[in-house]
mmCIF file of C-alpha atoms and ligand atoms in Angstrom:
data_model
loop_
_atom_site.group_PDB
_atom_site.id
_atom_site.type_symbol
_atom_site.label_atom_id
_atom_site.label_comp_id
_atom_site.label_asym_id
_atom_site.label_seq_id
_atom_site.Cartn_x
_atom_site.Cartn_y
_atom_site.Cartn_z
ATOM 1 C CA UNK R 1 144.350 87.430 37.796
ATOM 2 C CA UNK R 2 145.065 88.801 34.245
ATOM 3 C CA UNK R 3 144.656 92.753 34.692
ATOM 4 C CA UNK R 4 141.679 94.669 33.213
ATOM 5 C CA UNK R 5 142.202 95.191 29.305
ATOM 6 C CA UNK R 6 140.765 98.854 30.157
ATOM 7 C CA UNK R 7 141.732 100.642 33.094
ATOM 8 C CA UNK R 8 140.786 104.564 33.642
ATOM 9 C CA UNK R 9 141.578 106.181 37.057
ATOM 10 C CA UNK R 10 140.435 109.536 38.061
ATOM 11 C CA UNK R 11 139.601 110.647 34.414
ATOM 12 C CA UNK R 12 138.699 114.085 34.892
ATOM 13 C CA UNK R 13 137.917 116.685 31.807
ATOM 14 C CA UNK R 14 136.321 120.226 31.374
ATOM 15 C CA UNK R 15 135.177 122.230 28.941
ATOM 16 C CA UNK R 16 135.662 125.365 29.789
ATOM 17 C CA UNK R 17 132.754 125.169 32.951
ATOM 18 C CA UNK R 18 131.201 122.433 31.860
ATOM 19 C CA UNK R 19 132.649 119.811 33.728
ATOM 20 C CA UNK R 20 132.598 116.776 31.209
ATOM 21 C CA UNK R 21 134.018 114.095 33.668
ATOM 22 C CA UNK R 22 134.821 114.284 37.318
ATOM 23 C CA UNK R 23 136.808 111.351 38.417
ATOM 24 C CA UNK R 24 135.637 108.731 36.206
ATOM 25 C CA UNK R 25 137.148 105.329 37.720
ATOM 26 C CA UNK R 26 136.628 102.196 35.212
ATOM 27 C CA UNK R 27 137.782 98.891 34.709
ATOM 28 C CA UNK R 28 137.150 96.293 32.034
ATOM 29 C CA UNK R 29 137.887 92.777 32.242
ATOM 30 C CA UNK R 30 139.385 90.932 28.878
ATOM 31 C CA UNK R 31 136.318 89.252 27.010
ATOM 32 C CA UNK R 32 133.952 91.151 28.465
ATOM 33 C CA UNK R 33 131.234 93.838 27.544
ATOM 34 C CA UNK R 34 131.233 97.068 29.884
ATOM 35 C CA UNK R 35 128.197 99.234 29.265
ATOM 36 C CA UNK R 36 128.671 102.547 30.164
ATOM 37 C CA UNK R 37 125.012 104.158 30.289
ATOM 38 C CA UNK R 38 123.812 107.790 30.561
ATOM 39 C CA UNK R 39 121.716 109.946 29.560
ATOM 40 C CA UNK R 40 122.572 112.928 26.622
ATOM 41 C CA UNK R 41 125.651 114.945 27.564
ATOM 42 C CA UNK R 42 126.450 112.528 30.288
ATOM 43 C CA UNK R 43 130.323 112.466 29.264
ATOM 44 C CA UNK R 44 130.114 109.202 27.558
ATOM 45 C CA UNK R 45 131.423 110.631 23.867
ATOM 46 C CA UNK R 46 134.054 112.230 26.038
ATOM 47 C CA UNK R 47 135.005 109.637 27.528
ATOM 48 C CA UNK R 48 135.570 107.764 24.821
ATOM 49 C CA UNK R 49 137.748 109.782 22.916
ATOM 50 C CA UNK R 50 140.406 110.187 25.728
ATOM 51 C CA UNK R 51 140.589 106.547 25.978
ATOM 52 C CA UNK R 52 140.943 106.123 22.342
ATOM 53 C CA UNK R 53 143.428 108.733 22.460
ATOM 54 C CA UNK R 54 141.730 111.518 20.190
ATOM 55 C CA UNK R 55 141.503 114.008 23.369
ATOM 56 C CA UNK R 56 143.696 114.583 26.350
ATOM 57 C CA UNK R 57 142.456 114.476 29.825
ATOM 58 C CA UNK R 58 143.200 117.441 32.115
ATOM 59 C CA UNK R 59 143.598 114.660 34.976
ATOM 60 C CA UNK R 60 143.606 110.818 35.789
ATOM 61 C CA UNK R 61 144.805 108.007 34.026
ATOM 62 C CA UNK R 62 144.241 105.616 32.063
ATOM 63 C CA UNK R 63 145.484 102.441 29.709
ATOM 64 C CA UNK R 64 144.443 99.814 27.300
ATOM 65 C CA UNK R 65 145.699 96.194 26.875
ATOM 66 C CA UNK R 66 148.390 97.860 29.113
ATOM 67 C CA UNK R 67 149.219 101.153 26.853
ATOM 68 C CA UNK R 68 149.292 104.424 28.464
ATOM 69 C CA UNK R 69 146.597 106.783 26.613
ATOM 70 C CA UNK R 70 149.490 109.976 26.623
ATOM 71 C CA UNK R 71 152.604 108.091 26.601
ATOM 72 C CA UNK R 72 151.734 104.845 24.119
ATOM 73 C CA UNK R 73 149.123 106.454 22.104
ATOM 74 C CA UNK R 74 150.520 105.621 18.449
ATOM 75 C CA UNK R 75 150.599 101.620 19.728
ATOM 76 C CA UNK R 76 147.435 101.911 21.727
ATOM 77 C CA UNK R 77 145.835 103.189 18.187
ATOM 78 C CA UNK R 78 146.460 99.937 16.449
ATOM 79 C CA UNK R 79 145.316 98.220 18.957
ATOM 80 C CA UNK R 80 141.668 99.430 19.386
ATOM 81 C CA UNK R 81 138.868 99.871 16.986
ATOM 82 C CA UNK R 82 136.625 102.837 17.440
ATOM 83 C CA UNK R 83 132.630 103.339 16.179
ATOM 84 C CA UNK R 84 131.154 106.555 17.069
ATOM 85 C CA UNK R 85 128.212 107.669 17.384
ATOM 86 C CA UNK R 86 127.998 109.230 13.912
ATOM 87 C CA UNK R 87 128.902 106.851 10.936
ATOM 88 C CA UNK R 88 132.162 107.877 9.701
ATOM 89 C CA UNK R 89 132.306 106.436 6.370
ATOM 90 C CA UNK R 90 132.888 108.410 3.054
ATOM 91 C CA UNK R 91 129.447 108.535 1.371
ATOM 92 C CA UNK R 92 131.091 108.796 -1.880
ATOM 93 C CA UNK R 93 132.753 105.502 -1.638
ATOM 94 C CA UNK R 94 131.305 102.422 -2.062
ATOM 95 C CA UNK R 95 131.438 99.864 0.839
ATOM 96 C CA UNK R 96 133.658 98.226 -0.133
ATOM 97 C CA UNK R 97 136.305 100.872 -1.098
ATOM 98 C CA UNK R 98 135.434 102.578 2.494
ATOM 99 C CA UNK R 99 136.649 99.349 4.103
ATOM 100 C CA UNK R 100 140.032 98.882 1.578
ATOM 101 C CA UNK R 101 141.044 102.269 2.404
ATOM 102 C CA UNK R 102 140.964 101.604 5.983
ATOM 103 C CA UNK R 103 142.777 98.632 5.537
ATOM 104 C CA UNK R 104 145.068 101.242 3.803
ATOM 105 C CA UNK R 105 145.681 103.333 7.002
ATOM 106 C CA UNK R 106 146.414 100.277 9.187
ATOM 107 C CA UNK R 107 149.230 99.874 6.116
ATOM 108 C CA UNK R 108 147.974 96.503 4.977
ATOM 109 C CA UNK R 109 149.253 95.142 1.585
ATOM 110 C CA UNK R 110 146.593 95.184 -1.413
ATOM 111 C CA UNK R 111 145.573 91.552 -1.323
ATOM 112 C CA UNK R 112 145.248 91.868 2.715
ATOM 113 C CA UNK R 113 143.101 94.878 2.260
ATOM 114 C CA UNK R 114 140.806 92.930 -0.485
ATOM 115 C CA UNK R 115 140.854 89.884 1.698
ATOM 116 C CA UNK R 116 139.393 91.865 4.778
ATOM 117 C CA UNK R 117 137.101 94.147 3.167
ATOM 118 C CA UNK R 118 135.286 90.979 1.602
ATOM 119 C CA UNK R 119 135.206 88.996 4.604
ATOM 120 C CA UNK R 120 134.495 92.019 6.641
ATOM 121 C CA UNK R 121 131.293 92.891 3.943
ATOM 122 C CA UNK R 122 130.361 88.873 4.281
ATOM 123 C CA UNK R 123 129.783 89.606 8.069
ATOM 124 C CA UNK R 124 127.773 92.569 8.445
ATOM 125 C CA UNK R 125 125.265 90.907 5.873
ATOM 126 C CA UNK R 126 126.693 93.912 2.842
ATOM 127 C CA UNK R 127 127.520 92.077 0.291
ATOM 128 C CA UNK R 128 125.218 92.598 -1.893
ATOM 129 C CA UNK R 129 125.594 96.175 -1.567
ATOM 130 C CA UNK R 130 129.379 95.890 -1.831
ATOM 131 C CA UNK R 131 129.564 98.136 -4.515
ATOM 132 C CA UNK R 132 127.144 100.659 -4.240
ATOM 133 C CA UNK R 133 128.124 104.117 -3.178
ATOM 134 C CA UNK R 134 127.340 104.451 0.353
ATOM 135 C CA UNK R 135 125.055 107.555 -0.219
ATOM 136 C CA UNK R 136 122.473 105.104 -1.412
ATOM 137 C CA UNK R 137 122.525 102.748 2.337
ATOM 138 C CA UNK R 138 120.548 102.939 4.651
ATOM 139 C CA UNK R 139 120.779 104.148 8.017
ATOM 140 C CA UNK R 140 121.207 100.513 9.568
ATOM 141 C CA UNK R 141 123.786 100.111 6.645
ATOM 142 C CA UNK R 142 125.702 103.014 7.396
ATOM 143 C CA UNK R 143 126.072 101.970 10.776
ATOM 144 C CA UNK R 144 126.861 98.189 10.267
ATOM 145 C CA UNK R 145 129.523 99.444 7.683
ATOM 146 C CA UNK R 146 130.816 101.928 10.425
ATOM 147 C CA UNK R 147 131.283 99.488 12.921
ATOM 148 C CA UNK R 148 132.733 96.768 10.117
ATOM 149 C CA UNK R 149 135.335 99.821 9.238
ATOM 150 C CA UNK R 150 136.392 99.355 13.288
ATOM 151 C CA UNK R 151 136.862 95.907 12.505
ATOM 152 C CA UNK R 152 139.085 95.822 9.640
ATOM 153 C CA UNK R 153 142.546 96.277 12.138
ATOM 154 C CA UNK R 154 141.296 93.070 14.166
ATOM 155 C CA UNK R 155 141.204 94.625 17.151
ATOM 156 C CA UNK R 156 140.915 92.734 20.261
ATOM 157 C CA UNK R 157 139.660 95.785 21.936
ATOM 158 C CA UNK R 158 136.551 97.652 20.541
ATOM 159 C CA UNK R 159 135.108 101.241 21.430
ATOM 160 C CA UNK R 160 131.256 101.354 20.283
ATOM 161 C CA UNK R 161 130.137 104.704 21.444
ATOM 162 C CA UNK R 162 126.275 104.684 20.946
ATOM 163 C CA UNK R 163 126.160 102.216 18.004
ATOM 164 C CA UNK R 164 122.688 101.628 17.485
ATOM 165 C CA UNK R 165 120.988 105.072 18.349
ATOM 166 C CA UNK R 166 118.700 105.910 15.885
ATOM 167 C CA UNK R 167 118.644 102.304 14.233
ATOM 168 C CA UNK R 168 115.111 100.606 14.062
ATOM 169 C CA UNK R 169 114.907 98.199 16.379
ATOM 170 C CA UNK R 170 115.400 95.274 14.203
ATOM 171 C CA UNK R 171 118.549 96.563 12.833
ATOM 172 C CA UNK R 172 119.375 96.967 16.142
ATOM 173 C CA UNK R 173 118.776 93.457 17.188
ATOM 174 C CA UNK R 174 121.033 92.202 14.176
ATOM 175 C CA UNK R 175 123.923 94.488 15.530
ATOM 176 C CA UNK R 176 123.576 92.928 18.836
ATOM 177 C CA UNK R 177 123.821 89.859 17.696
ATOM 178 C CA UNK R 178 126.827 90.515 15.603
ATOM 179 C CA UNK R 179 128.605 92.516 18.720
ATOM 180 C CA UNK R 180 127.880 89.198 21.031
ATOM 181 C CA UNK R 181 129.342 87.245 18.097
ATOM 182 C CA UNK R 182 133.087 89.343 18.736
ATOM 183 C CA UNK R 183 132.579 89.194 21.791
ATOM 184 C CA UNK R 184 132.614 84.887 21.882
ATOM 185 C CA UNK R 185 135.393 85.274 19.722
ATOM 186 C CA UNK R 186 137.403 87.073 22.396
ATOM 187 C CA UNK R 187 136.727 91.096 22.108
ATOM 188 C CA UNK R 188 136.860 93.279 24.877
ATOM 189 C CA UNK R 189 134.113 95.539 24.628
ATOM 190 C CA UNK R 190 133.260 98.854 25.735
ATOM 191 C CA UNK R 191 130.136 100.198 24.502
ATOM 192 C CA UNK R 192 127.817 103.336 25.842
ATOM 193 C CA UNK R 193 124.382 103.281 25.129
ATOM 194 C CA UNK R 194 121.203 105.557 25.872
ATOM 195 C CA UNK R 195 119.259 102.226 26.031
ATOM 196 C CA UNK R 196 119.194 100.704 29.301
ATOM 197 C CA UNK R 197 117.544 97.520 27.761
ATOM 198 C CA UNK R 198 121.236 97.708 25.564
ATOM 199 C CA UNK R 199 123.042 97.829 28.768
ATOM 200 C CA UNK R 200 120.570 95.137 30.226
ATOM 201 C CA UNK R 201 121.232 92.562 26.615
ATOM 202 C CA UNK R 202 124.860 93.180 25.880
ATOM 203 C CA UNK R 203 127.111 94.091 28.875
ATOM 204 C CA UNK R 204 128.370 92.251 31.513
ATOM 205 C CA UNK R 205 129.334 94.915 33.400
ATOM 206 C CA UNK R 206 127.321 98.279 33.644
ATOM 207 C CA UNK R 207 128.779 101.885 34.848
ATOM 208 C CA UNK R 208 125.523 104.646 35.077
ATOM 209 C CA UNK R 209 127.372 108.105 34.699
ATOM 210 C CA UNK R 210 125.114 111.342 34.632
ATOM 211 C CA UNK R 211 127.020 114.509 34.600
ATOM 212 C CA UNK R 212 130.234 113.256 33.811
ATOM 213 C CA UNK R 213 130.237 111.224 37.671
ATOM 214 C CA UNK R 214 129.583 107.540 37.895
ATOM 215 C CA UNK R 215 126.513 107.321 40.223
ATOM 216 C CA UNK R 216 126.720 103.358 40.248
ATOM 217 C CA UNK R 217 127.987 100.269 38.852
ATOM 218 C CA UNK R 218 127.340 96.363 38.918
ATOM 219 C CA UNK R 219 125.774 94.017 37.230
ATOM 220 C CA UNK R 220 122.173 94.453 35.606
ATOM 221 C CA UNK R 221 121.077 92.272 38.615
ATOM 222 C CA UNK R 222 123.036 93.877 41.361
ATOM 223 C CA UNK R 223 121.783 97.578 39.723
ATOM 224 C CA UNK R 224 118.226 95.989 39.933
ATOM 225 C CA UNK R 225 118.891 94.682 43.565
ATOM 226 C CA UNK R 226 119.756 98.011 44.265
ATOM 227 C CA UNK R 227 115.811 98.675 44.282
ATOM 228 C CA UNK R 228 114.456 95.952 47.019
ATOM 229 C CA UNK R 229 112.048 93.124 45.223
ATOM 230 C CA UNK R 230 109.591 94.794 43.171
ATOM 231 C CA UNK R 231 108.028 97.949 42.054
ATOM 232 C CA UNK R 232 104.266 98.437 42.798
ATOM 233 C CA UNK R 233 102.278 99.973 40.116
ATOM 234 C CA UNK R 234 98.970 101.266 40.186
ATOM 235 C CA UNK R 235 97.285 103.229 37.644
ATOM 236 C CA UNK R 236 94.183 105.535 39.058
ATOM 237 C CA UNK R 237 91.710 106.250 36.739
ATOM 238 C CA UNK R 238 91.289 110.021 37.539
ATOM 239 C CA UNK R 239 94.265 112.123 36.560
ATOM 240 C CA UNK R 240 93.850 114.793 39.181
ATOM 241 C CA UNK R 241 93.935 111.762 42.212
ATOM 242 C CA UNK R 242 97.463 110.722 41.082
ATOM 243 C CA UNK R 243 99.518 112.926 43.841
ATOM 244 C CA UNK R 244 97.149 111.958 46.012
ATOM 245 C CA UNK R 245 97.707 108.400 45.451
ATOM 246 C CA UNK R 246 101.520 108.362 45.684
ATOM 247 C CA UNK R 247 100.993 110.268 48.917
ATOM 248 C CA UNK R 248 98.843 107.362 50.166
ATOM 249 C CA UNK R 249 100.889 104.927 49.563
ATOM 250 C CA UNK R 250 103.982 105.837 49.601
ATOM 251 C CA UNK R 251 105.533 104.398 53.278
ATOM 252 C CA UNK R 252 104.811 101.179 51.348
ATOM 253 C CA UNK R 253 108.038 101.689 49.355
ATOM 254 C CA UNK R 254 111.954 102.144 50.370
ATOM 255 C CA UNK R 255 112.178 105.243 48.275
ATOM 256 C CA UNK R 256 109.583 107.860 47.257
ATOM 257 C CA UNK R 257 106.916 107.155 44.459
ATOM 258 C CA UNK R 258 107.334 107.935 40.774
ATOM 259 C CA UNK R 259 104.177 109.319 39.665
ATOM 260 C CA UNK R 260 103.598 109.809 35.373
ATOM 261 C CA UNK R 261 101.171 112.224 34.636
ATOM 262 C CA UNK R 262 100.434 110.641 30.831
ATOM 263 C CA UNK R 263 99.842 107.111 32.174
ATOM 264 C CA UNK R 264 98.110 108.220 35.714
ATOM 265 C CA UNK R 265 100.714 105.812 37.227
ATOM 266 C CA UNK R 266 102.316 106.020 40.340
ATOM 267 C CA UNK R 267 104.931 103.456 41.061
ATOM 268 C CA UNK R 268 106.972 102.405 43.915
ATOM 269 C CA UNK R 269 109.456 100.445 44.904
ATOM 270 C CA UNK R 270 109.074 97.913 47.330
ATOM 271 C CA UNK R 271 109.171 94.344 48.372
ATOM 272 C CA UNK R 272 108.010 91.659 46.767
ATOM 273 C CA UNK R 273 105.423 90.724 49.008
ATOM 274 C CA UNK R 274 101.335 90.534 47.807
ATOM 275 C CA UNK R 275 100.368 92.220 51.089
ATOM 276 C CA UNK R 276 101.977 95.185 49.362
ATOM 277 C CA UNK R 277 98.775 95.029 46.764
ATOM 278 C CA UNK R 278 96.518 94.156 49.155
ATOM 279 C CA UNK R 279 97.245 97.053 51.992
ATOM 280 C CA UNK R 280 97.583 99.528 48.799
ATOM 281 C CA UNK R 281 94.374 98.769 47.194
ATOM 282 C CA UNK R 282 92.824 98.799 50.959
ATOM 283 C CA UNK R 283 94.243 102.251 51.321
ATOM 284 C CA UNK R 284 92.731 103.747 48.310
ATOM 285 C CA UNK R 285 89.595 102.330 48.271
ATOM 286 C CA UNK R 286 89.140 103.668 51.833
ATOM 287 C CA UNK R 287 89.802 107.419 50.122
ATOM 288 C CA UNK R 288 87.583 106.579 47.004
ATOM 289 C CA UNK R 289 90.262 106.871 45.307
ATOM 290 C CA UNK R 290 89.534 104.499 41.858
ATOM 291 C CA UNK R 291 91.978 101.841 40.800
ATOM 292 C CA UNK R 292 92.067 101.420 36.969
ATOM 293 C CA UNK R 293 95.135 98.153 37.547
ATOM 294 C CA UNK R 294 97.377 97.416 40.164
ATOM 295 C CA UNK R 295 100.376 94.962 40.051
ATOM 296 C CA UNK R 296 103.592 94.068 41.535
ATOM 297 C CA UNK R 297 106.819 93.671 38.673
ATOM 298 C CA UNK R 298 110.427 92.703 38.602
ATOM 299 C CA UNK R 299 112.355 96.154 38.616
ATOM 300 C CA UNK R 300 113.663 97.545 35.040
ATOM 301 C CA UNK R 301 116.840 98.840 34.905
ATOM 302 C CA UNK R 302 114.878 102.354 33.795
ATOM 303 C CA UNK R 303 113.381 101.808 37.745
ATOM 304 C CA UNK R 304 116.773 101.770 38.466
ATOM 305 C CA UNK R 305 118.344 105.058 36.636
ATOM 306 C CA UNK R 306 115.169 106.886 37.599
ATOM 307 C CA UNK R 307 115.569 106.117 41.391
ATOM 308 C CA UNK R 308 119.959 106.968 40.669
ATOM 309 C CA UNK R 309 119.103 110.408 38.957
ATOM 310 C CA UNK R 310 115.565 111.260 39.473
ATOM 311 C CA UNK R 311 114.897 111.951 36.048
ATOM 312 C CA UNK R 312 114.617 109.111 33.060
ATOM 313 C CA UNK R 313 117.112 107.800 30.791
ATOM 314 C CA UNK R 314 114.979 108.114 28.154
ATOM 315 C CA UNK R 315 114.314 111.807 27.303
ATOM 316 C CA UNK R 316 115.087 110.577 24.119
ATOM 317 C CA UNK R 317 118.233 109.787 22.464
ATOM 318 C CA UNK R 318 119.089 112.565 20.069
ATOM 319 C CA UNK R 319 122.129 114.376 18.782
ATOM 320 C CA UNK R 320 124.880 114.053 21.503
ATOM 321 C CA UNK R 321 127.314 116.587 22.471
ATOM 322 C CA UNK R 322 128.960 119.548 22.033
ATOM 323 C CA UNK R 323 130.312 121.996 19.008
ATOM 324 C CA UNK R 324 133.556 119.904 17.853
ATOM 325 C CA UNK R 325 131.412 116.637 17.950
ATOM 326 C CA UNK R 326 132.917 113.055 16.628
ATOM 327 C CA UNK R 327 135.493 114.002 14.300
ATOM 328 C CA UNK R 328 134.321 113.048 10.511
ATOM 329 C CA UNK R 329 136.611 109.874 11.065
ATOM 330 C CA UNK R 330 137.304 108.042 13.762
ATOM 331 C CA UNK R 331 138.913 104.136 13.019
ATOM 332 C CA UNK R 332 141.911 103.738 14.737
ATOM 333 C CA UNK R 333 144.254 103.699 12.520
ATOM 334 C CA UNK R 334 143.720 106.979 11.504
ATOM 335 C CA UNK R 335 145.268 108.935 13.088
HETATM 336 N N1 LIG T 401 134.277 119.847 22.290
HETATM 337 C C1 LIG T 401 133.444 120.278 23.235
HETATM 338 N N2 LIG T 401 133.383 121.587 23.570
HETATM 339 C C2 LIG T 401 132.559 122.013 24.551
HETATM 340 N N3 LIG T 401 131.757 121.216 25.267
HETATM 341 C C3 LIG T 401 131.775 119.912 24.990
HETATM 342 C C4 LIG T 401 132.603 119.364 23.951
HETATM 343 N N4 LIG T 401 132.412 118.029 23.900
HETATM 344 C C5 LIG T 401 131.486 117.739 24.853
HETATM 345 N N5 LIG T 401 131.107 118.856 25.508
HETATM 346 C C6 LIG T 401 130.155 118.924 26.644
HETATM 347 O O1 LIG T 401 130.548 117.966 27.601
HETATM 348 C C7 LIG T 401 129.427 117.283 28.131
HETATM 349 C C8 LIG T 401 129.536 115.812 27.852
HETATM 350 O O2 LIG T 401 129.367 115.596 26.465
HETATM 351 P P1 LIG T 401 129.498 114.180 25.766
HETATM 352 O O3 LIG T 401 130.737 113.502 26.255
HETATM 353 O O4 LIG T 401 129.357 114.361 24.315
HETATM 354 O O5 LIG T 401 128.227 113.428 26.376
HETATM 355 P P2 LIG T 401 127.450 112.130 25.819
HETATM 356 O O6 LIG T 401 128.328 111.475 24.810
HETATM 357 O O7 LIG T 401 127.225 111.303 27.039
HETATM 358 O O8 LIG T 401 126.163 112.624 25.239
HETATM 359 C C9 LIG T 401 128.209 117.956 27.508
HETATM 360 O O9 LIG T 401 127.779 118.962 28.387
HETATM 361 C C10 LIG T 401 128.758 118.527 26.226
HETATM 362 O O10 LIG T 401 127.994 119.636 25.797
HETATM 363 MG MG1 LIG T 402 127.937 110.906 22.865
#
């Protein structure tokens, strides 16, 4: 057994009462992706930046490709790339010149530097824009730049915190595609992500932490499992029957009904067994209660964080954290 490229134990970290991270325990196997979901202000930004060495922990441990994060943290910076969640390049520059100078700070000589920034531009689809100053990409650009600036150092480890929030969602399919591409050609990957359908595409692995705790890991499957078979859905078509409903039917499930006011929907999860339908149909149309659709699905992984935390994951991805936010840059090599 090779031992995990990222190990943290007991990462804990406060700001002043907020309690950022309590205990965070996470392992990452080389060559694979570890998604580390959660909602806004979960810890995940946090987290990141004591493993990547730009903020001390007040307790726990933790190492990368066996460097401690206090002790080795000049080595473990050339070892990693970092992405954060806000693009970090100089909007001034032109692409190309962003990626040169960060070939500068991992002290590469000048044909090195050219060499990388060209192939780097070839890869993330920017050559053509090469030389333009950054202030004219767009969004998606920015972003595919950012993460190509992580790249320049060759790092066989990569930190992508939230690196395709606020991309449309075909730019955000090409940057999946590009991080699966690394990760075939041996990356180790840890990436956090608002999207649990991000988690569900690119990780392996998946850690849920809400308020700085893990509240569970596994794989996408065994986080689904988590849930029994199915969910049952049924949509009522009067509004005001919808607590009603989930009161009706809810010793059908193994955990108590969701119920969405905006879609009259009550859903809960249960096994995957038709009789399920049947008895709940039976049941409401005994109460005249009416029945706009009914049906029986695989469990989402957003089933699964809203029956971890009781609330959804998706309140909306917006601007993360706290006053002193992702420093204006963040590739490894600097500093
Ligand atoms: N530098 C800071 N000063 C004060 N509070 C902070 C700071 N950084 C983060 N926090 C707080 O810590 C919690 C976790 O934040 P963060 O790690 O950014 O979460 P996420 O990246 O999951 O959105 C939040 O409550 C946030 O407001
Ligand atoms: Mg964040």
């Amino acid at each position: 057994m090779t031992p995990p490229v990222i190990e943290a134990k007991g990462i804990t970290k406060a700001f002043g009462a907020t309690l950022a991270l309590d205990h965070v325990d996470l392992e990452v196997e080389a060559g694979t992706v570890l998604g580390l979901l959660g909602p806004n202000g979960a810890g995940k930004t946090t987290f990141v930046r004591i493993l990547t060495t730009l903020l001390r922990a007040d307790a726990g441990s933790a190492s990368v490709v066996g460097l401690d994060v206090t002790r080795d943290a000049v080595a473990l910076r050339s070892a990693i790339g970092l992405a954060g969640q806000y693009a970090a390049v100089d909007e001034l520059l032109t692409g190309r010149e962003n990626l040169e100078l960060v070939g500068l700070l991992y002290h590469l000589g000048k044909a090195e530097r050219r060499r990388r920034a060209v192939e780097t531009l070839e890869r993330l689809a920017l050559t053509e824009a090469a030389d333009r100053q950054v202030k004219t990409y767009s969004g998606g650009m920015r972003r595919r730049l950012d993460v190509g600036a992580s790249l320049v150092g060759r790092p066989k480890v990569l930190f992508l915190d939230e690196p395709t929030t606020g991309l449309d969602p075909a730019t955000r399919i090409d940057l999946w595609r590009f991080i699966e591409t690394l990760v075939e050609e041996g990356a180790t990957v840890l990436l956090t992500t608002q999207y649990l359908e991000e988690a569900d595409h690119l990780a392996n692995r998946i850690v849920v932490i809400d308020h700085g705790r893990v509240i569970a890991e596994g794989t996408s499957n065994e986080l689904k499992a988590q849930l029994g078979g199915a969910v049952l859905e049924v949509t009522v078509t009067e509004g005001d029957q919808l607590h009603k409903a989930a009161d009706l039917l809810a010793d059908l499930g193994h955990s108590p009904p969701g119920e969405d006011l905006t879609r009259n929907l009550v859903t809960i999860p249960s096994d995957a067994d038709p009789k399920v339908i049947v008895e709940a149909a039976r049941r409401l149309g005994d109460r005249g209660i009416g029945l706009e659709d009914i049906a029986l699905r695989r469990p989402s992984l957003d089933d699964v964080f809203l029956s971890l935390t009781g609330h959804g994951a998706e309140d909306g991805p917006g601007q993360g954290a706290g006053p002193d936010d992702e420093p204006a840059s963040s590739h490894g090599a600097r500093r």
